[in-house]
Coordinates of C-alpha atoms in Angstrom, one line a residue:
X24 CA -29.1 20.6 -28.1
X25 CA -25.7 20.3 -26.0
X26 CA -23.9 24.4 -25.9
X27 CA -21.3 23.1 -28.3
X28 CA -22.6 22.1 -30.7
X29 CA -24.9 25.4 -31.0
X30 CA -21.5 27.5 -30.9
X31 CA -20.1 25.2 -33.7
X32 CA -23.1 25.6 -36.1
X33 CA -23.2 29.4 -35.1
X34 CA -19.5 29.2 -35.8
X35 CA -20.0 27.9 -39.5
X36 CA -23.0 30.0 -40.1
X37 CA -21.2 33.3 -39.2
X38 CA -19.3 35.2 -41.5
X39 CA -17.2 37.1 -38.5
X40 CA -14.5 35.5 -36.9
X41 CA -15.1 35.9 -33.3
X42 CA -13.4 34.4 -30.1
X43 CA -13.7 31.3 -29.5
X44 CA -16.5 30.8 -26.6
X45 CA -15.2 28.6 -23.5
X46 CA -17.9 25.6 -24.5
X47 CA -16.1 25.4 -28.1
X48 CA -12.8 25.6 -26.4
X49 CA -14.1 22.7 -24.3
X50 CA -15.3 20.9 -27.1
X51 CA -12.5 21.0 -29.2
X52 CA -10.0 20.3 -26.3
X53 CA -12.1 17.0 -25.8
X54 CA -12.8 15.8 -29.1
X55 CA -8.5 16.2 -30.5
X56 CA -7.4 14.4 -26.5
X57 CA -10.1 10.8 -27.7
X58 CA -8.9 11.6 -31.5
X59 CA -6.8 14.0 -32.8
X60 CA -7.7 12.3 -36.7
X61 CA -11.5 12.8 -35.8
X62 CA -10.3 15.8 -34.5
X63 CA -8.8 16.4 -38.2
X64 CA -11.9 14.8 -40.1
X65 CA -14.6 17.4 -38.1
X66 CA -12.9 20.2 -38.8
X67 CA -12.5 19.7 -42.3
X68 CA -16.1 18.6 -42.8
X69 CA -17.0 21.9 -40.5
X70 CA -15.3 23.8 -42.9
X71 CA -12.9 24.6 -40.1
X72 CA -15.0 25.8 -37.8
X73 CA -12.6 24.5 -35.2
X74 CA -9.4 25.7 -34.3
X75 CA -5.9 24.3 -35.3
X76 CA -4.1 21.4 -33.1
X77 CA -1.5 24.6 -32.5
X78 CA -4.0 27.1 -31.4
X79 CA -4.9 24.1 -28.9
X80 CA -1.8 24.0 -27.6
X81 CA -1.3 27.5 -27.7
X82 CA -4.0 27.5 -24.8
X83 CA -2.6 24.6 -22.8
X84 CA 0.6 26.3 -22.6
X85 CA -0.5 28.3 -19.8
X86 CA -0.8 25.4 -17.8
X87 CA 2.5 25.0 -15.8
X88 CA 2.8 20.8 -14.8
X89 CA 6.0 20.7 -13.1
X90 CA 6.9 18.3 -10.2
X91 CA 5.1 20.4 -7.9
X92 CA 1.5 20.9 -7.0
X93 CA -0.7 22.8 -10.0
X94 CA -0.9 26.0 -8.7
X95 CA -3.7 26.7 -11.2
X96 CA -5.8 23.5 -10.1
X97 CA -5.1 24.4 -6.1
X98 CA -6.9 28.0 -7.1
X99 CA -9.5 26.3 -8.4
X100 CA -9.9 24.1 -5.9
X101 CA -9.6 27.2 -3.7
X102 CA -12.5 28.8 -5.7
X103 CA -14.6 25.1 -4.7
X104 CA -14.2 25.8 -1.1
X105 CA -15.0 29.7 -0.9
X106 CA -18.3 29.0 -2.7
X107 CA -19.2 26.1 -0.6
X108 CA -18.1 28.4 2.6
X109 CA -20.4 31.1 1.3
X110 CA -23.3 28.9 1.4
X111 CA -22.4 27.8 5.1
X112 CA -21.2 24.6 3.6
X113 CA -17.7 22.9 4.0
X114 CA -15.9 20.5 1.3
X115 CA -13.9 17.3 2.9
X116 CA -11.2 15.7 0.2
X117 CA -9.8 12.3 0.6
X118 CA -6.2 12.9 -0.1
X119 CA -5.4 10.0 -2.6
X120 CA -1.8 9.0 -4.1
X121 CA -0.4 6.2 -6.4
X122 CA 2.6 5.9 -8.2
X123 CA 2.8 4.9 -12.4
X124 CA 5.7 3.4 -14.0
X125 CA 6.9 5.6 -16.8
X126 CA 9.6 5.1 -19.5
X127 CA 13.0 6.3 -18.7
X128 CA 13.8 8.7 -21.6
X129 CA 15.3 11.9 -22.3
X130 CA 13.2 14.5 -24.2
X131 CA 14.1 18.3 -25.1
X132 CA 11.3 20.0 -25.9
X133 CA 13.3 23.3 -27.5
X134 CA 13.6 24.7 -23.8
X135 CA 13.9 22.1 -20.9
X136 CA 14.6 18.8 -20.6
X137 CA 12.9 16.3 -19.3
X138 CA 13.4 12.7 -18.1
X139 CA 15.5 12.5 -15.0
X140 CA 14.3 12.8 -11.2
X141 CA 12.7 16.3 -10.7
X142 CA 11.5 16.7 -7.2
X143 CA 11.2 20.4 -7.6
X144 CA 14.3 20.6 -5.7
X145 CA 17.0 22.7 -7.0
X146 CA 20.1 20.4 -7.2
X147 CA 23.3 21.3 -8.1
X148 CA 24.8 17.8 -9.3
X149 CA 25.4 16.4 -13.0
X150 CA 24.8 12.6 -12.2
X151 CA 20.7 12.5 -11.6
X152 CA 19.3 9.6 -12.2
X153 CA 16.5 8.8 -14.9
X154 CA 13.2 8.2 -13.4
X155 CA 11.0 5.2 -14.1
X156 CA 8.0 6.2 -11.7
X157 CA 5.2 9.7 -11.2
X158 CA 3.9 9.9 -8.1
X159 CA 0.3 11.6 -8.6
X160 CA -1.5 13.2 -5.5
X161 CA -5.3 13.4 -6.2
X162 CA -8.0 15.5 -4.2
X163 CA -11.2 13.4 -4.3
X164 CA -14.0 15.8 -3.0
X165 CA -15.8 14.2 0.1
X166 CA -13.7 13.7 2.7
X167 CA -11.5 13.1 5.2
X168 CA -6.5 3.9 10.8
X169 CA -6.3 7.4 11.9
X170 CA -3.5 9.0 13.7
X171 CA -2.9 12.4 15.8
X172 CA -2.6 15.3 13.9
X173 CA 1.0 16.2 14.3
X174 CA -0.2 19.7 15.1
X175 CA -3.2 19.8 16.6
X176 CA -3.5 16.1 18.9
X177 CA -7.3 16.1 19.6
X178 CA -8.0 15.8 16.0
X179 CA -7.3 12.8 13.9
X180 CA -6.5 11.7 10.5
X181 CA -7.2 8.8 8.8
X182 CA -6.1 6.2 6.7
X183 CA -8.0 4.0 4.2
X184 CA -6.2 0.9 2.5
X185 CA -7.7 0.8 -1.3
X186 CA -10.2 -2.1 -0.5
X187 CA -10.1 -3.3 -4.1
X188 CA -6.6 -3.6 -4.0
X189 CA -7.4 -5.7 -0.9
X190 CA -9.8 -7.4 -2.5
X191 CA -7.5 -9.1 -5.1
X192 CA -5.0 -9.6 -1.9
X193 CA -7.8 -12.1 -1.1
X194 CA -7.8 -13.7 -4.0
X195 CA -4.3 -13.9 -4.9
X196 CA -4.3 -15.4 -1.0
X197 CA -6.8 -18.2 -1.5
X198 CA -5.1 -19.1 -4.8
X199 CA -1.6 -19.8 -3.4
X200 CA -2.4 -21.1 0.0
X201 CA -5.1 -23.3 2.1
X202 CA -6.5 -21.0 4.9
X203 CA -8.3 -22.8 8.1
X204 CA -11.4 -20.9 10.1
X205 CA -11.6 -21.3 13.5
X206 CA -13.6 -24.6 13.3
X207 CA -10.6 -26.0 11.2
X208 CA -12.5 -26.0 8.1
X209 CA -10.2 -25.8 4.8
X210 CA -11.3 -22.9 2.7
X211 CA -9.7 -23.9 -0.5
X212 CA -9.1 -22.4 -3.9
X213 CA -10.0 -26.1 -5.4
X214 CA -13.6 -25.6 -4.6
X215 CA -13.8 -22.5 -7.2
X216 CA -12.0 -24.8 -9.7
X217 CA -14.0 -27.2 -9.5
X218 CA -16.9 -25.5 -10.2
X219 CA -15.5 -23.7 -13.4
X220 CA -14.6 -27.1 -14.4
X221 CA -18.4 -28.6 -13.5
X222 CA -19.9 -25.9 -15.7
X223 CA -17.9 -26.1 -18.4
X224 CA -18.6 -30.1 -18.7
X225 CA -22.5 -29.7 -17.8
X226 CA -22.6 -26.1 -20.1
X227 CA -24.8 -24.6 -17.4
X228 CA -23.7 -22.0 -15.2
X229 CA -24.9 -22.2 -11.2
X230 CA -26.3 -18.4 -11.6
X231 CA -23.0 -17.0 -10.9
X232 CA -20.5 -15.1 -13.5
X233 CA -17.1 -17.2 -12.6
X234 CA -15.2 -18.2 -15.7
X235 CA -12.3 -20.3 -16.6
X236 CA -10.2 -16.6 -16.7
X237 CA -11.6 -16.3 -12.8
X238 CA -9.3 -19.1 -11.9
X239 CA -6.4 -18.4 -14.5
X240 CA -6.8 -14.9 -13.3
X241 CA -2.2 -14.0 -13.8
X242 CA -2.4 -12.4 -16.9
X243 CA -5.1 -10.3 -15.0
X244 CA -4.3 -10.4 -12.1
X245 CA -5.1 -6.4 -11.9
X246 CA -8.7 -6.7 -13.1
X247 CA -11.0 -5.6 -10.1
X248 CA -14.0 -6.9 -11.1
X249 CA -12.2 -10.6 -11.8
X250 CA -11.3 -10.8 -8.0
X251 CA -14.9 -9.5 -7.1
X252 CA -17.0 -11.4 -9.4
X253 CA -14.8 -14.6 -7.5
X254 CA -15.2 -13.8 -3.9
X255 CA -19.1 -12.9 -4.2
X256 CA -22.4 -14.0 -2.9
X257 CA -22.9 -15.8 -6.2
X258 CA -19.9 -18.5 -6.1
X259 CA -21.0 -18.9 -2.7
X260 CA -24.7 -19.7 -2.9
X261 CA -23.4 -22.1 -6.0
X262 CA -21.0 -23.7 -3.4
X263 CA -23.4 -24.4 -1.2
X264 CA -26.2 -26.1 -3.7
X265 CA -23.3 -28.5 -5.2
X266 CA -22.7 -29.0 -1.7
X267 CA -26.1 -29.6 0.3
X268 CA -28.9 -29.7 -2.6
X269 CA -26.8 -31.9 -5.2
X270 CA -24.5 -33.3 -2.8
X271 CA -21.6 -33.1 -5.3
X272 CA -18.8 -35.2 -3.4
X273 CA -16.2 -33.1 -5.3
X274 CA -18.1 -30.1 -3.2
X275 CA -18.0 -32.1 0.4
X276 CA -16.6 -29.6 2.8
X277 CA -17.2 -26.3 1.0
X278 CA -19.1 -24.6 3.1
X279 CA -16.3 -22.9 4.4
X280 CA -15.0 -21.8 1.1
X281 CA -18.6 -20.9 0.4
X282 CA -18.6 -18.4 4.1
X283 CA -15.1 -17.2 2.7
X284 CA -16.7 -15.5 -0.4
X285 CA -19.4 -14.2 1.1
X286 CA -18.1 -12.8 4.2
X287 CA -15.4 -10.8 1.6
X288 CA -18.0 -10.0 -1.0
X289 CA -20.1 -8.4 2.0
X290 CA -16.9 -6.8 3.4
X291 CA -16.2 -5.0 -0.1
X292 CA -19.7 -3.7 -0.5
X293 CA -19.5 -2.0 2.8
X294 CA -16.4 -0.1 1.9
X295 CA -17.8 0.5 -1.3
X296 CA -20.8 2.5 -1.0
X297 CA -21.7 4.7 -3.9
X298 CA -25.3 5.6 -3.0
X299 CA -28.4 5.9 -0.3
X300 CA -30.8 4.5 -2.2
X301 CA -29.4 0.8 -3.2
X302 CA -31.8 -1.8 -2.9
X303 CA -28.7 -4.0 -1.0
X304 CA -28.3 -3.6 2.1
X305 CA -24.8 -3.3 2.4
X306 CA -24.1 -1.0 -0.5
X307 CA -26.2 1.2 0.9
X308 CA -23.9 4.7 2.1
X309 CA -23.4 4.5 5.9
X310 CA -26.2 6.9 7.4
X311 CA -26.8 8.2 10.9
X312 CA -29.8 4.9 11.3
X313 CA -27.0 2.0 9.7
X314 CA -23.9 3.2 11.2
X315 CA -24.6 0.6 14.7
X316 CA -25.5 -2.1 12.7
X317 CA -22.8 -2.1 10.5
X318 CA -20.4 -1.3 13.3
X319 CA -21.9 -4.4 14.5
X320 CA -21.2 -6.9 11.2
X321 CA -17.4 -4.8 11.0
X322 CA -16.7 -6.5 14.3
X323 CA -18.3 -9.8 13.5
X324 CA -16.1 -9.9 9.9
X325 CA -12.8 -8.6 11.8
X326 CA -13.8 -11.2 14.8
X327 CA -13.6 -13.8 11.6
X328 CA -10.7 -12.8 9.6
X329 CA -8.6 -12.7 12.9
X330 CA -9.5 -16.6 13.2
X331 CA -8.2 -17.3 10.0
X332 CA -5.2 -19.4 9.8
X333 CA -1.8 -20.4 7.3
X334 CA 0.0 -24.3 8.6
X335 CA -1.3 -23.2 12.0
X336 CA -0.3 -19.8 12.5
X337 CA -2.5 -16.5 12.3
X338 CA -3.1 -15.3 9.3
X339 CA -2.0 -11.9 10.6
X340 CA 1.5 -12.9 11.1
X341 CA 1.8 -15.0 7.4
X342 CA 3.3 -13.9 4.4
X343 CA -0.2 -13.3 3.3
X344 CA -1.1 -10.9 5.8
X345 CA -1.1 -7.6 4.1
X346 CA -4.6 -8.0 2.4
X347 CA -6.8 -9.6 6.0
X348 CA -4.5 -6.2 7.6
X349 CA -6.1 -4.0 5.3
X350 CA -9.2 -4.6 5.3
X351 CA -9.1 -4.9 9.5
X352 CA -8.4 -1.7 9.6
X353 CA -11.1 -0.1 6.8
X354 CA -13.6 -1.9 9.0
X355 CA -12.7 0.0 12.1
X356 CA -12.1 3.3 10.6
X357 CA -16.3 3.2 9.8
X358 CA -16.1 5.3 13.3
X359 CA -15.4 7.9 10.5
X360 CA -18.4 8.3 10.0
X361 CA -19.3 8.4 13.4
X362 CA -17.4 11.0 14.2
X363 CA -18.3 13.4 11.2
X364 CA -22.0 12.5 12.1
X365 CA -21.3 13.7 15.8
X366 CA -19.9 17.0 14.6
X367 CA -22.9 17.6 11.8
X368 CA -20.5 17.7 9.4
X369 CA -22.5 15.3 6.9
X370 CA -25.8 13.1 6.5
X371 CA -24.5 10.0 5.3
X372 CA -20.8 9.0 4.1
X373 CA -20.1 7.5 0.3
X374 CA -17.5 4.5 1.1
X375 CA -16.6 4.8 -2.8
X376 CA -15.4 8.2 -2.3
X377 CA -12.3 6.8 -0.6
X378 CA -11.1 4.5 -2.8
X379 CA -8.1 4.4 -5.0
X380 CA -10.4 3.6 -8.0
X381 CA -10.5 7.9 -9.2
X382 CA -6.5 7.7 -9.0
X383 CA -6.7 4.1 -11.7
X384 CA -8.9 5.7 -13.8
X385 CA -7.1 9.0 -14.1
X386 CA -4.1 7.3 -15.1
X387 CA -5.9 4.8 -17.4
X388 CA -6.8 8.5 -19.3
X389 CA -2.8 9.3 -19.1
X390 CA -2.4 6.0 -20.8
X391 CA -4.5 6.1 -23.4
X392 CA -2.8 8.7 -25.0
X393 CA 0.5 8.4 -27.5
X394 CA -1.6 4.8 -28.4
X395 CA -2.0 3.3 -25.3
X396 CA 1.6 3.3 -23.9
X397 CA 1.5 1.8 -20.9
X398 CA 4.9 3.4 -20.1
X399 CA 5.1 7.0 -21.4
X400 CA 8.1 8.9 -20.6
X401 CA 8.1 11.9 -18.2
X402 CA 7.7 14.3 -21.2
X403 CA 4.7 12.5 -22.1
X404 CA 2.9 12.5 -18.8
X405 CA 3.5 16.5 -18.7
X406 CA 1.9 16.7 -21.9
X407 CA -0.9 14.1 -21.0
X408 CA -1.6 15.7 -17.5
X409 CA -2.0 19.0 -19.0
X410 CA -4.2 18.4 -21.6
X411 CA -6.6 16.5 -18.9
X412 CA -6.1 19.8 -16.9
X413 CA -8.0 21.3 -19.6
X414 CA -10.4 18.7 -20.0
X415 CA -14.4 18.3 -18.9
X416 CA -15.4 15.1 -20.2
X417 CA -12.7 12.3 -21.3
X418 CA -13.9 8.7 -20.7
X419 CA -12.3 5.8 -19.9
X420 CA -11.9 3.1 -21.8
X421 CA -14.6 -0.1 -20.3
X422 CA -11.2 -2.8 -21.2
X423 CA -9.3 -0.4 -18.7
X424 CA -8.1 -2.0 -15.5
X425 CA -10.7 0.0 -13.6
X426 CA -13.2 1.9 -14.9
X427 CA -15.4 4.8 -13.0
X428 CA -18.4 3.4 -11.0
X429 CA -20.1 7.2 -10.9
X430 CA -20.6 10.3 -12.4
X431 CA -17.6 12.0 -11.0
X432 CA -16.4 14.4 -13.0
X433 CA -12.8 15.4 -12.9
X434 CA -11.8 19.4 -12.1
X435 CA -11.3 20.9 -15.5
X436 CA -9.4 24.7 -15.0
X437 CA -8.5 27.2 -17.0
X438 CA -6.1 30.8 -17.5
X439 CA -7.7 32.5 -14.4
X440 CA -7.1 35.6 -16.8
X441 CA -9.4 38.9 -16.1
X442 CA -11.8 37.5 -19.1
X443 CA -11.9 33.7 -17.5
X444 CA -12.6 34.3 -14.2
X445 CA -16.1 34.4 -15.1
X446 CA -16.2 31.2 -17.0
X447 CA -14.3 29.8 -14.0
X448 CA -16.6 30.6 -11.6
X449 CA -19.6 29.3 -13.9
X450 CA -17.7 25.9 -14.1
X451 CA -17.4 26.3 -10.8
X452 CA -21.1 26.7 -9.9
X453 CA -21.9 24.1 -12.3
X454 CA -20.0 21.1 -11.2
X455 CA -21.4 21.8 -7.6
X456 CA -25.0 21.7 -8.4
X457 CA -23.8 18.4 -10.7
X458 CA -22.2 17.1 -7.1
X459 CA -25.3 17.9 -5.4
X460 CA -27.8 16.6 -8.2
X461 CA -25.9 13.4 -8.7
X462 CA -24.0 12.1 -5.2
X463 CA -26.3 14.4 -3.0
X464 CA -22.3 14.8 -1.5
X465 CA -22.6 16.6 2.1
X466 CA -20.4 19.3 3.3
X467 CA -17.4 17.2 4.7
X468 CA -14.8 18.5 7.1
X469 CA -12.1 20.6 5.4
X470 CA -8.7 19.5 5.4
X471 CA -7.5 22.3 2.4
X472 CA -5.4 24.8 4.8
X473 CA -5.9 28.3 3.6

């Protein structure tokens, strides 16, 4: 029986009033986050053994959510780093950031006005504008095209474009313009539309997932899975089968489009690896054994992208160049793994940890508050942020633009009072065990300067 349920039943059966244990606090906060109505129902059915929502807000009030780096979150990260060092390990973090639109609205919480632009710098100005966006920085435990460190020129800072976003840009590019490869063959979106039309007419699908919504994606252009299923090996095989085996006239010359889909599916797999034992070679983590074969593939893919043209102009010089350049930079940055292998910092590299999926899923948690509000106000964002800092088991809806692809957990923080220090240390130790067990995340270069 889970510890939280044990504590819940013990609370119901006990006649004495005792301090709520950490496991029950975590359960209560998480349940209330998912549904306040469900929380009140459970609290009523279990004879009010759960704390009142006012008590939950009191617990969370200790976490300050100003427009800067959370001190409490940083303290917990520091504890993780120190615990790792005591075991002769170093932690590496990938710094990911993204912006989220918020509603222009002024709120008063009884103490402070929320809603104006706030950079945590005191400005004596009565003409501040209303905030319309929030910028979030996130540390993702793993890691580290690159630039020299501004202080130590011998060190490199690697920058990775989000592979998911680059893939969507690929899909958008081919849907807007015909692309020509080095042999003069046309890569056209028309073949994908014809594939969907043929499957709809025949009521059969040629072993792929592409449907009408994949080619008419404009209302769902943020869904990564639609782009991934469109530019896939399955679609490439279907186009090749229709051109060469069935010799369908509408698919004459579709091989160039099939090659385009196959190459970018392979590129995305290399840049989205989540474990070391995947059956598909391109989806495995980068190891010392696979590094050089992957580097050879990366060189081949870079040369292929460089050879593409739009209206006799290199695609890298066109208005649709962003996604293509992003993939080239990411492929060249496979050298990051080689550098970390050289200094014996890691045993393998999970490229999924370099993506922005973690920030996107965090934004999904923010939006689910206040009735799936896509544009929360500044005050609502801070309230949601504070709640999530207290939670450890929140889940992302399967209908969100981005869903988790592994068991990565969010850092849970609590008040660092004397009574809670032991609980934090136990939590930190447990999270490290979870990482080591589920992900086999190796020790990585510590980029936190303490």
